[in-house]
């Protein structure tokens, strides 16, 4: 018979009358299963209010775009979740949709980033916490002195340097 895809198995079970549990949509998002997510939506399944945040935390940009096209919206701390998880492209996408952060957004990036290596990663074109902080700063967000002190205390940065290349 051969190996069947998850989507084929799901369709077969559904044809037999089986119904998925509430977590089916969440799990499709967490695992990055866009085809399965689309199939579940075609059957009438809907996700919870925080489904956008699940996609953000898991780094699922294409799923995030799909959910947004269906009218899903993030909850209050969606942009903070992107900063906290180091998801620069997702943060940029959310900002393009009108999501706004505040000083706490900077705090989330500073608290969780390994800024001593992020500088190098930023020069290689990969997403990093430092790049998120720089991007937010370019948009006019200001972090508190406390957030920067926290980053230094947690050894995410060894010294606070204001060189133009940092």
PDB file of C-alpha atoms in Angstrom:
ATOM      1  CA  UNK A   1       0.000   0.000   0.000  1.00  0.00           C
ATOM      2  CA  UNK A   2       2.880   2.378   0.643  1.00  0.00           C
ATOM      3  CA  UNK A   3       3.301   5.290   2.970  1.00  0.00           C
ATOM      4  CA  UNK A   4       0.498   7.858   2.981  1.00  0.00           C
ATOM      5  CA  UNK A   5       0.823  11.526   3.808  1.00  0.00           C
ATOM      6  CA  UNK A   6      -0.691  12.961   6.947  1.00  0.00           C
ATOM      7  CA  UNK A   7      -3.134  14.880   4.797  1.00  0.00           C
ATOM      8  CA  UNK A   8      -4.302  11.693   3.035  1.00  0.00           C
ATOM      9  CA  UNK A   9      -4.775   9.903   6.348  1.00  0.00           C
ATOM     10  CA  UNK A  10      -6.706  12.859   7.727  1.00  0.00           C
ATOM     11  CA  UNK A  11      -9.003  12.938   4.687  1.00  0.00           C
ATOM     12  CA  UNK A  12      -9.584   9.188   4.918  1.00  0.00           C
ATOM     13  CA  UNK A  13     -10.483   9.354   8.609  1.00  0.00           C
ATOM     14  CA  UNK A  14     -12.814  12.260   7.963  1.00  0.00           C
ATOM     15  CA  UNK A  15     -14.528  10.306   5.152  1.00  0.00           C
ATOM     16  CA  UNK A  16     -15.252   7.581   7.715  1.00  0.00           C
ATOM     17  CA  UNK A  17     -16.966  10.087   9.977  1.00  0.00           C
ATOM     18  CA  UNK A  18     -14.178  10.772  12.445  1.00  0.00           C
ATOM     19  CA  UNK A  19     -13.989  14.313  13.737  1.00  0.00           C
ATOM     20  CA  UNK A  20     -10.854  16.037  14.925  1.00  0.00           C
ATOM     21  CA  UNK A  21     -10.397  17.359  18.414  1.00  0.00           C
ATOM     22  CA  UNK A  22     -10.252  21.034  19.287  1.00  0.00           C
ATOM     23  CA  UNK A  23      -6.447  21.028  19.142  1.00  0.00           C
ATOM     24  CA  UNK A  24      -6.278  19.871  15.507  1.00  0.00           C
ATOM     25  CA  UNK A  25      -5.932  23.415  14.134  1.00  0.00           C
ATOM     26  CA  UNK A  26      -3.438  24.416  16.847  1.00  0.00           C
ATOM     27  CA  UNK A  27      -1.303  21.384  16.071  1.00  0.00           C
ATOM     28  CA  UNK A  28      -1.343  22.076  12.331  1.00  0.00           C
ATOM     29  CA  UNK A  29      -0.095  25.613  13.030  1.00  0.00           C
ATOM     30  CA  UNK A  30       2.563  24.455  15.512  1.00  0.00           C
ATOM     31  CA  UNK A  31       3.881  21.871  13.055  1.00  0.00           C
ATOM     32  CA  UNK A  32       3.804  24.212  10.046  1.00  0.00           C
ATOM     33  CA  UNK A  33       1.272  22.064   8.177  1.00  0.00           C
ATOM     34  CA  UNK A  34      -0.288  24.669   5.876  1.00  0.00           C
ATOM     35  CA  UNK A  35      -2.048  22.107   3.630  1.00  0.00           C
ATOM     36  CA  UNK A  36      -3.634  20.420   6.626  1.00  0.00           C
ATOM     37  CA  UNK A  37      -4.612  23.787   8.089  1.00  0.00           C
ATOM     38  CA  UNK A  38      -6.331  24.731   4.821  1.00  0.00           C
ATOM     39  CA  UNK A  39      -8.094  21.365   4.705  1.00  0.00           C
ATOM     40  CA  UNK A  40      -9.336  21.712   8.288  1.00  0.00           C
ATOM     41  CA  UNK A  41     -10.633  25.194   7.516  1.00  0.00           C
ATOM     42  CA  UNK A  42     -12.445  23.831   4.461  1.00  0.00           C
ATOM     43  CA  UNK A  43     -14.236  21.447   6.840  1.00  0.00           C
ATOM     44  CA  UNK A  44     -15.332  24.335   9.052  1.00  0.00           C
ATOM     45  CA  UNK A  45     -12.771  24.055  11.820  1.00  0.00           C
ATOM     46  CA  UNK A  46     -11.797  27.334  13.480  1.00  0.00           C
ATOM     47  CA  UNK A  47      -8.895  28.006  15.766  1.00  0.00           C
ATOM     48  CA  UNK A  48      -8.815  29.739  19.146  1.00  0.00           C
ATOM     49  CA  UNK A  49      -8.481  33.503  19.608  1.00  0.00           C
ATOM     50  CA  UNK A  50      -4.719  33.217  20.079  1.00  0.00           C
ATOM     51  CA  UNK A  51      -4.050  31.205  16.898  1.00  0.00           C
ATOM     52  CA  UNK A  52      -2.106  34.099  15.341  1.00  0.00           C
ATOM     53  CA  UNK A  53       0.102  34.188  18.440  1.00  0.00           C
ATOM     54  CA  UNK A  54       0.762  30.461  18.117  1.00  0.00           C
ATOM     55  CA  UNK A  55       1.931  31.013  14.530  1.00  0.00           C
ATOM     56  CA  UNK A  56       4.122  33.927  15.665  1.00  0.00           C
ATOM     57  CA  UNK A  57       5.722  31.959  18.513  1.00  0.00           C
ATOM     58  CA  UNK A  58       6.410  29.011  16.211  1.00  0.00           C
ATOM     59  CA  UNK A  59       7.891  31.217  13.478  1.00  0.00           C
ATOM     60  CA  UNK A  60       5.287  30.205  10.888  1.00  0.00           C
ATOM     61  CA  UNK A  61       5.240  33.260   8.588  1.00  0.00           C
ATOM     62  CA  UNK A  62       3.334  31.652   5.682  1.00  0.00           C
ATOM     63  CA  UNK A  63       0.722  30.286   8.074  1.00  0.00           C
ATOM     64  CA  UNK A  64       0.499  33.704   9.715  1.00  0.00           C
ATOM     65  CA  UNK A  65      -0.198  35.284   6.320  1.00  0.00           C
ATOM     66  CA  UNK A  66      -2.839  32.642   5.555  1.00  0.00           C
ATOM     67  CA  UNK A  67      -4.567  33.130   8.916  1.00  0.00           C
ATOM     68  CA  UNK A  68      -4.559  36.883   8.444  1.00  0.00           C
ATOM     69  CA  UNK A  69      -6.152  36.446   5.007  1.00  0.00           C
ATOM     70  CA  UNK A  70      -8.982  34.560   6.741  1.00  0.00           C
ATOM     71  CA  UNK A  71      -9.556  37.408   9.189  1.00  0.00           C
ATOM     72  CA  UNK A  72      -7.744  36.053  12.225  1.00  0.00           C
ATOM     73  CA  UNK A  73      -6.222  38.767  14.386  1.00  0.00           C
ATOM     74  CA  UNK A  74      -3.566  38.657  17.037  1.00  0.00           C
ATOM     75  CA  UNK A  75      -4.202  39.417  20.661  1.00  0.00           C
ATOM     76  CA  UNK A  76      -2.684  42.313  22.595  1.00  0.00           C
ATOM     77  CA  UNK A  77       0.865  40.978  22.949  1.00  0.00           C
ATOM     78  CA  UNK A  78       1.327  39.545  19.456  1.00  0.00           C
ATOM     79  CA  UNK A  79       4.152  41.878  18.442  1.00  0.00           C
ATOM     80  CA  UNK A  80       5.841  41.303  21.812  1.00  0.00           C
ATOM     81  CA  UNK A  81       5.775  37.556  21.124  1.00  0.00           C
ATOM     82  CA  UNK A  82       7.571  38.142  17.819  1.00  0.00           C
ATOM     83  CA  UNK A  83      10.269  40.204  19.559  1.00  0.00           C
ATOM     84  CA  UNK A  84      10.587  37.698  22.401  1.00  0.00           C
ATOM     85  CA  UNK A  85      11.030  34.774  20.009  1.00  0.00           C
ATOM     86  CA  UNK A  86      13.496  36.598  17.756  1.00  0.00           C
ATOM     87  CA  UNK A  87      11.171  36.541  14.735  1.00  0.00           C
ATOM     88  CA  UNK A  88      12.314  39.638  12.811  1.00  0.00           C
ATOM     89  CA  UNK A  89      10.499  38.913   9.530  1.00  0.00           C
ATOM     90  CA  UNK A  90       7.296  38.178  11.410  1.00  0.00           C
ATOM     91  CA  UNK A  91       7.714  41.359  13.437  1.00  0.00           C
ATOM     92  CA  UNK A  92       8.137  43.355  10.206  1.00  0.00           C
ATOM     93  CA  UNK A  93       5.057  41.693   8.705  1.00  0.00           C
ATOM     94  CA  UNK A  94       2.957  42.422  11.794  1.00  0.00           C
ATOM     95  CA  UNK A  95       4.110  46.021  11.819  1.00  0.00           C
ATOM     96  CA  UNK A  96       3.149  46.347   8.141  1.00  0.00           C
ATOM     97  CA  UNK A  97      -0.357  45.240   9.150  1.00  0.00           C
ATOM     98  CA  UNK A  98      -0.569  47.972  11.777  1.00  0.00           C
ATOM     99  CA  UNK A  99       0.369  46.046  14.896  1.00  0.00           C
ATOM    100  CA  UNK A 100       2.121  48.312  17.371  1.00  0.00           C
ATOM    101  CA  UNK A 101       4.440  47.646  20.242  1.00  0.00           C
ATOM    102  CA  UNK A 102       5.830  49.782  23.014  1.00  0.00           C
ATOM    103  CA  UNK A 103       8.789  49.882  25.405  1.00  0.00           C
ATOM    104  CA  UNK A 104       7.850  46.370  26.529  1.00  0.00           C
ATOM    105  CA  UNK A 105       8.490  45.147  22.973  1.00  0.00           C
ATOM    106  CA  UNK A 106      12.089  46.373  23.237  1.00  0.00           C
ATOM    107  CA  UNK A 107      12.288  44.734  26.665  1.00  0.00           C
ATOM    108  CA  UNK A 108      11.150  41.388  25.213  1.00  0.00           C
ATOM    109  CA  UNK A 109      13.915  41.478  22.612  1.00  0.00           C
ATOM    110  CA  UNK A 110      16.578  42.662  25.070  1.00  0.00           C
ATOM    111  CA  UNK A 111      15.646  40.152  27.764  1.00  0.00           C
ATOM    112  CA  UNK A 112      15.744  37.111  25.509  1.00  0.00           C
ATOM    113  CA  UNK A 113      18.430  37.891  22.943  1.00  0.00           C
ATOM    114  CA  UNK A 114      22.026  36.831  22.919  1.00  0.00           C
ATOM    115  CA  UNK A 115      23.209  40.185  21.688  1.00  0.00           C
ATOM    116  CA  UNK A 116      26.910  39.344  21.920  1.00  0.00           C
ATOM    117  CA  UNK A 117      26.469  36.990  18.960  1.00  0.00           C
ATOM    118  CA  UNK A 118      23.529  38.757  17.344  1.00  0.00           C
ATOM    119  CA  UNK A 119      25.763  41.499  15.982  1.00  0.00           C
ATOM    120  CA  UNK A 120      27.622  38.944  13.881  1.00  0.00           C
ATOM    121  CA  UNK A 121      24.397  37.242  12.838  1.00  0.00           C
ATOM    122  CA  UNK A 122      22.976  40.574  11.775  1.00  0.00           C
ATOM    123  CA  UNK A 123      25.903  41.115   9.406  1.00  0.00           C
ATOM    124  CA  UNK A 124      25.224  37.714   7.868  1.00  0.00           C
ATOM    125  CA  UNK A 125      21.641  38.678   7.075  1.00  0.00           C
ATOM    126  CA  UNK A 126      19.945  36.363   9.548  1.00  0.00           C
ATOM    127  CA  UNK A 127      17.286  37.495  11.971  1.00  0.00           C
ATOM    128  CA  UNK A 128      18.544  38.362  15.425  1.00  0.00           C
ATOM    129  CA  UNK A 129      17.444  40.074  18.581  1.00  0.00           C
ATOM    130  CA  UNK A 130      19.837  42.947  17.887  1.00  0.00           C
ATOM    131  CA  UNK A 131      18.299  43.371  14.451  1.00  0.00           C
ATOM    132  CA  UNK A 132      14.856  43.451  16.052  1.00  0.00           C
ATOM    133  CA  UNK A 133      15.948  46.128  18.506  1.00  0.00           C
ATOM    134  CA  UNK A 134      17.526  48.156  15.696  1.00  0.00           C
ATOM    135  CA  UNK A 135      14.391  47.774  13.559  1.00  0.00           C
ATOM    136  CA  UNK A 136      12.083  48.825  16.391  1.00  0.00           C
ATOM    137  CA  UNK A 137      14.332  51.781  17.160  1.00  0.00           C
ATOM    138  CA  UNK A 138      14.184  52.870  13.502  1.00  0.00           C
ATOM    139  CA  UNK A 139      10.393  52.867  13.817  1.00  0.00           C
ATOM    140  CA  UNK A 140      10.633  55.176  16.815  1.00  0.00           C
ATOM    141  CA  UNK A 141      10.276  52.713  19.666  1.00  0.00           C
ATOM    142  CA  UNK A 142      12.323  53.528  22.730  1.00  0.00           C
ATOM    143  CA  UNK A 143      13.451  50.984  25.260  1.00  0.00           C
ATOM    144  CA  UNK A 144      13.901  51.844  28.877  1.00  0.00           C
ATOM    145  CA  UNK A 145      17.248  52.109  30.633  1.00  0.00           C
ATOM    146  CA  UNK A 146      16.051  49.097  32.614  1.00  0.00           C
ATOM    147  CA  UNK A 147      15.744  46.990  29.446  1.00  0.00           C
ATOM    148  CA  UNK A 148      19.294  47.760  28.383  1.00  0.00           C
ATOM    149  CA  UNK A 149      20.598  47.150  31.910  1.00  0.00           C
ATOM    150  CA  UNK A 150      18.778  43.822  31.891  1.00  0.00           C
ATOM    151  CA  UNK A 151      20.469  42.851  28.639  1.00  0.00           C
ATOM    152  CA  UNK A 152      23.886  43.702  30.103  1.00  0.00           C
ATOM    153  CA  UNK A 153      23.153  41.941  33.411  1.00  0.00           C
ATOM    154  CA  UNK A 154      22.091  38.766  31.630  1.00  0.00           C
ATOM    155  CA  UNK A 155      25.284  38.950  29.561  1.00  0.00           C
ATOM    156  CA  UNK A 156      23.342  39.331  26.343  1.00  0.00           C
ATOM    157  CA  UNK A 157      25.714  42.204  25.669  1.00  0.00           C
ATOM    158  CA  UNK A 158      29.097  42.573  27.314  1.00  0.00           C
ATOM    159  CA  UNK A 159      29.174  46.353  27.172  1.00  0.00           C
ATOM    160  CA  UNK A 160      26.774  48.913  25.883  1.00  0.00           C
ATOM    161  CA  UNK A 161      28.426  50.315  22.777  1.00  0.00           C
ATOM    162  CA  UNK A 162      26.923  53.077  20.657  1.00  0.00           C
ATOM    163  CA  UNK A 163      29.189  52.682  17.636  1.00  0.00           C
ATOM    164  CA  UNK A 164      27.379  53.219  14.366  1.00  0.00           C
ATOM    165  CA  UNK A 165      28.051  49.632  13.272  1.00  0.00           C
ATOM    166  CA  UNK A 166      26.528  48.100  16.400  1.00  0.00           C
TER     167      UNK A 166
END
